[in-house]
Each structure stands twice: as C-alpha cells, then as structure tokens.
Short mmCIF file of C-alpha atoms in Angstrom, two decimals:
data_model
loop_
_atom_site.label_atom_id
_atom_site.label_comp_id
_atom_site.label_asym_id
_atom_site.label_seq_id
_atom_site.Cartn_x
_atom_site.Cartn_y
_atom_site.Cartn_z
CA MET A 1 162.52 17.68 118.71
CA GLY A 2 162.02 18.05 122.37
CA LYS A 3 158.84 17.21 124.54
CA SER A 4 156.89 19.06 126.01
CA PHE A 5 156.74 19.15 129.55
CA GLN A 6 153.67 17.76 129.73
CA GLU A 7 154.41 14.98 127.49
CA GLN A 8 157.43 13.91 129.43
CA LEU A 9 155.88 13.96 132.76
CA LEU A 10 153.32 11.14 131.17
CA GLN A 11 155.90 8.98 130.04
CA LEU A 12 157.22 9.36 133.24
CA GLY A 13 153.30 7.85 135.10
CA LEU A 14 153.80 11.22 137.22
CA VAL A 15 150.33 13.01 136.04
CA ASP A 16 147.31 10.36 134.44
CA LYS A 17 146.20 11.45 131.13
CA LYS A 18 142.76 12.72 132.76
CA LYS A 19 144.34 15.35 135.02
CA ALA A 20 146.76 16.41 131.93
CA SER A 21 144.00 17.10 129.57
CA GLN A 22 141.89 19.23 132.34
CA THR A 23 145.12 21.08 133.27
CA LYS A 24 145.57 22.43 129.65
CA LYS A 25 141.94 23.22 129.29
CA GLN A 26 142.17 25.02 132.07
CA GLN A 27 145.43 27.01 131.00
CA HIS A 28 143.60 27.32 127.65
CA GLN A 29 140.83 29.23 129.04
CA ASN A 30 142.76 31.03 130.84
CA LYS A 31 144.49 32.32 128.04
CA LYS A 32 141.53 32.74 126.07
CA GLN A 33 139.99 35.14 128.97
CA ASN A 34 143.12 37.46 129.19
CA SER A 35 143.30 37.59 126.02
CA LYS A 36 139.83 38.52 125.56
CA GLY A 37 138.58 40.35 128.44
CA GLY A 38 142.65 41.37 130.05
CA LYS A 39 141.82 44.77 128.45
CA ASN A 40 138.01 45.19 128.17
CA HIS A 41 137.91 43.38 131.88
CA ALA A 42 139.39 46.98 132.96
CA ALA A 43 138.02 49.50 130.47
CA VAL A 44 134.11 48.01 132.09
CA ASP A 45 135.75 48.45 135.47
CA GLU A 46 137.11 51.97 134.89
CA ASN A 47 133.88 53.09 133.35
CA ALA A 48 131.92 51.60 135.80
CA LEU A 49 133.98 53.54 138.45
CA LEU A 50 133.72 56.55 136.70
CA VAL A 51 129.91 56.09 136.24
CA GLN A 52 129.76 55.78 139.98
CA GLN A 53 132.10 58.89 140.79
CA ALA A 54 129.32 60.59 138.55
CA GLU A 55 126.47 59.68 140.65
CA GLU A 56 128.13 60.44 143.92
CA LYS A 57 128.67 64.13 142.48
CA LYS A 58 125.44 63.93 141.43
CA LYS A 59 124.16 62.81 144.61
CA ALA A 60 126.28 65.33 146.83
CA ARG A 61 124.56 67.98 144.64
CA ALA A 62 121.20 67.38 144.60
CA ARG A 63 122.08 67.25 148.83
CA LYS A 64 123.28 70.63 148.37
CA LEU A 65 120.88 72.56 146.38
CA ASN A 66 117.82 70.91 149.06
CA LEU A 67 119.88 72.08 152.00
CA GLU A 68 119.44 75.50 149.91
CA ARG A 69 115.80 75.03 149.03
CA GLU A 70 115.34 74.37 152.83
CA LYS A 71 116.77 76.66 154.05
CA LYS A 72 115.14 79.34 151.78
CA LEU A 73 111.72 77.76 152.77
CA GLN A 74 112.57 78.21 156.44
CA LYS A 75 113.38 81.67 156.20
CA ARG A 76 110.17 82.29 154.17
CA ALA A 77 108.77 80.67 157.22
CA GLU A 78 110.64 82.16 159.41
CA ASP A 79 109.37 86.16 158.01
CA ALA A 80 106.10 85.03 157.54
CA GLN A 81 105.49 84.69 161.25
CA VAL A 82 107.56 87.46 162.27
CA LYS A 83 104.80 89.66 159.68
CA GLN A 84 101.82 87.86 161.52
CA LEU A 85 103.04 88.86 164.91
CA VAL A 86 103.44 92.32 164.45
CA GLU A 87 100.46 93.10 162.06
CA LYS A 88 98.42 90.78 164.81
CA HIS A 89 99.65 92.93 168.00
CA ARG A 90 101.14 96.24 166.67
CA LEU A 91 100.11 98.92 168.39
CA ALA A 92 98.11 102.22 166.47
CA LYS A 93 100.31 105.29 165.92
CA ASP A 94 99.10 108.68 166.28
CA ASP A 95 99.96 112.04 163.56
CA LYS A 96 99.14 114.53 165.76
CA GLY A 97 101.25 113.44 168.90
CA ILE A 98 104.62 113.13 170.11
CA ALA A 99 107.99 112.43 167.70
CA TYR A 100 109.42 109.35 169.04
CA ARG A 101 112.69 109.16 167.60
CA PHE A 102 115.59 106.09 167.04
CA THR A 103 118.38 105.24 165.32
CA VAL A 104 118.62 102.43 162.78
CA ASN A 105 122.25 102.36 161.13
CA ASN A 106 123.33 105.37 162.55
CA LYS A 107 120.57 107.63 161.25
CA ILE A 108 117.76 108.52 163.33
CA GLN A 109 114.32 107.62 162.62
CA ARG A 110 111.07 108.80 164.29
CA ILE A 111 107.58 107.66 164.54
CA PHE A 112 104.48 109.50 165.18
CA VAL A 113 103.05 108.62 168.52
CA SER A 114 100.70 109.05 171.76
CA GLY A 115 102.40 110.48 175.25
CA GLU A 116 101.47 107.01 176.89
CA ILE A 117 103.22 105.06 173.99
CA ALA A 118 106.53 107.24 174.01
CA ASP A 119 106.26 106.81 177.57
CA LYS A 120 106.53 103.15 177.89
CA LEU A 121 109.05 103.19 174.73
CA SER A 122 111.15 104.73 177.11
CA ASP A 123 110.97 102.47 179.92
CA GLY A 124 110.90 99.74 177.75
CA ARG A 125 107.79 98.13 177.81
CA LEU A 126 107.52 98.39 174.21
CA GLY A 127 109.57 97.86 171.44
CA ILE A 128 109.89 99.14 167.72
CA VAL A 129 110.00 97.01 164.86
CA GLY A 130 110.81 97.07 161.66
CA LEU A 131 108.44 95.80 159.03
CA ALA A 132 109.18 96.31 155.10
CA GLU A 133 109.90 99.82 155.35
CA GLN A 134 108.05 100.06 158.65
CA PHE A 135 108.27 100.96 161.69
CA GLU A 136 105.87 98.99 163.79
CA VAL A 137 105.65 99.34 167.89
CA ILE A 138 104.69 96.38 169.76
CA PRO A 139 104.35 95.11 173.67
CA ARG A 140 108.49 93.88 174.69
CA SER A 141 106.69 90.12 175.03
CA ILE A 142 106.32 89.89 171.44
CA VAL A 143 109.43 91.62 170.42
CA ASP A 144 111.55 88.70 172.73
CA LYS A 145 109.55 86.06 170.52
CA ILE A 146 110.48 87.79 167.18
CA GLN A 147 113.91 88.35 168.48
CA SER A 148 114.39 84.58 169.13
CA ILE A 149 112.39 83.56 165.92
CA SER A 150 114.49 85.42 163.32
CA ASP A 151 117.89 88.30 164.12
CA ARG A 152 117.06 89.70 160.32
CA VAL A 153 114.07 92.63 161.42
CA PHE A 154 115.37 95.67 162.52
CA VAL A 155 114.68 95.56 166.48
CA SER A 156 114.61 98.74 168.98
CA ILE A 157 114.22 98.28 172.54
CA ASN A 158 115.59 99.86 175.29
CA ALA A 159 116.32 98.35 178.54
CA ILE A 160 113.46 97.57 181.56
CA THR A 161 113.75 100.52 183.96
CA ALA A 162 112.29 99.79 187.49
CA PRO A 163 109.56 101.48 188.59
CA LYS A 164 109.81 104.51 191.13
CA ASP A 165 108.03 102.52 193.82
CA SER A 166 108.92 99.14 193.51
CA ASN A 167 108.69 98.51 197.01
CA PRO A 168 106.23 99.98 199.48
CA GLU A 169 108.02 99.72 202.97
CA ASP A 170 111.41 101.82 201.96
CA PRO A 171 111.38 104.34 204.27
CA TYR A 172 113.56 106.54 201.66
CA ALA A 173 110.56 105.62 198.96
CA GLY A 174 109.72 109.98 199.00
CA PHE A 175 113.32 110.49 198.51
CA GLU A 176 114.60 110.70 195.20
CA VAL A 177 118.34 111.75 194.72
CA PRO A 178 118.46 114.41 192.03
CA ASP A 179 120.47 114.03 188.53
CA ASP A 180 123.44 116.10 189.23
CA LEU A 181 124.46 114.47 192.85
CA MET A 182 128.21 114.11 192.62
CA TRP A 183 129.28 110.97 195.20
#
C-alpha cells in the first residue's frame, strides 16, 4: 500500500516529526469539533437569535404599552386640571334670568344667566365650557387657558367686540353708523 502524504514528507525530510504530530493533532481536533458541534453549534446560534428576537419584541411591546399608559395619565391630568379651573372660576347662573342660547354639535342649548352676564357673553368677555354634560360660564382668560390645555373640551366663545367709546378724542364718537345703511 501507498504511504500517506505526511509519511512521504517525513521520509523526504521536508517536515520534522514534531511538526507532523502537531498538525495531525490539530486536524483531529478540528474533525472532532466539526462532527460534534457542527450541527449543535448552528442550532445554538439559531436558538440564541430567536431568543434575542423574542426579547426585542417583548421590549418593543413594553415600550408601546408604557407610551399608551403615559398618554392616558396625561389625559387624566389634563381633564383634572380643566375641571379644577372650571370649578374655581365659574360664574353663578340665574335660573330666573335670561335664557342665553348657543349651539353644541348643531343643537341649540341654553343656560339661564343674569342680564349682565348675557351681555358679557355676547361681547366675548365671557365664555361657556361644557364639562360633564353641564355648561359653565367662565372668564375669557380662563377659557383661553383651557383651550391651550385640552382641545377635547367644548368651548363656546364669541369674538371680542371693541368697546363703543374706544377713543375719547374721536370727533365722530357720538355718531354711530346705522345697521341698515348700505354703501
């Protein structure tokens, strides 16, 4: 029979015995590792990858749930702040007063207020805020603050009209233009 390639190299003197045995040992270890751990190693890597992907999905879901929870808490805080502002600054209603009408979702609503409050509502100095199926009259500055806090609250407010005597030195201040005048 023929000799192995390694034996032939040893016989020719190209490789020493120590180097040949070291190479043989290394080849044996590589062969052993490939046969044992080849399939198992790939499975371990695949399992680790699957575990890592599952953990990433779990973390992403936890982040999403935390964001939703924070939004709910922020919404509750805004609602509580709006409720506190309305309860603190609401003006008294007058059940025997004038019926002031306004629209909510294309339906006409009314509240009874004194004549002075009705004038201020018409001028835009006061506003109406809907809170828990009730309507409250509050000052315009508070209405603006409520609108900046939350846009989910119903607010009815008229545009501010300029006072009739805005300039005391106006020579035509006493002469108002009639409503039915056509230009």
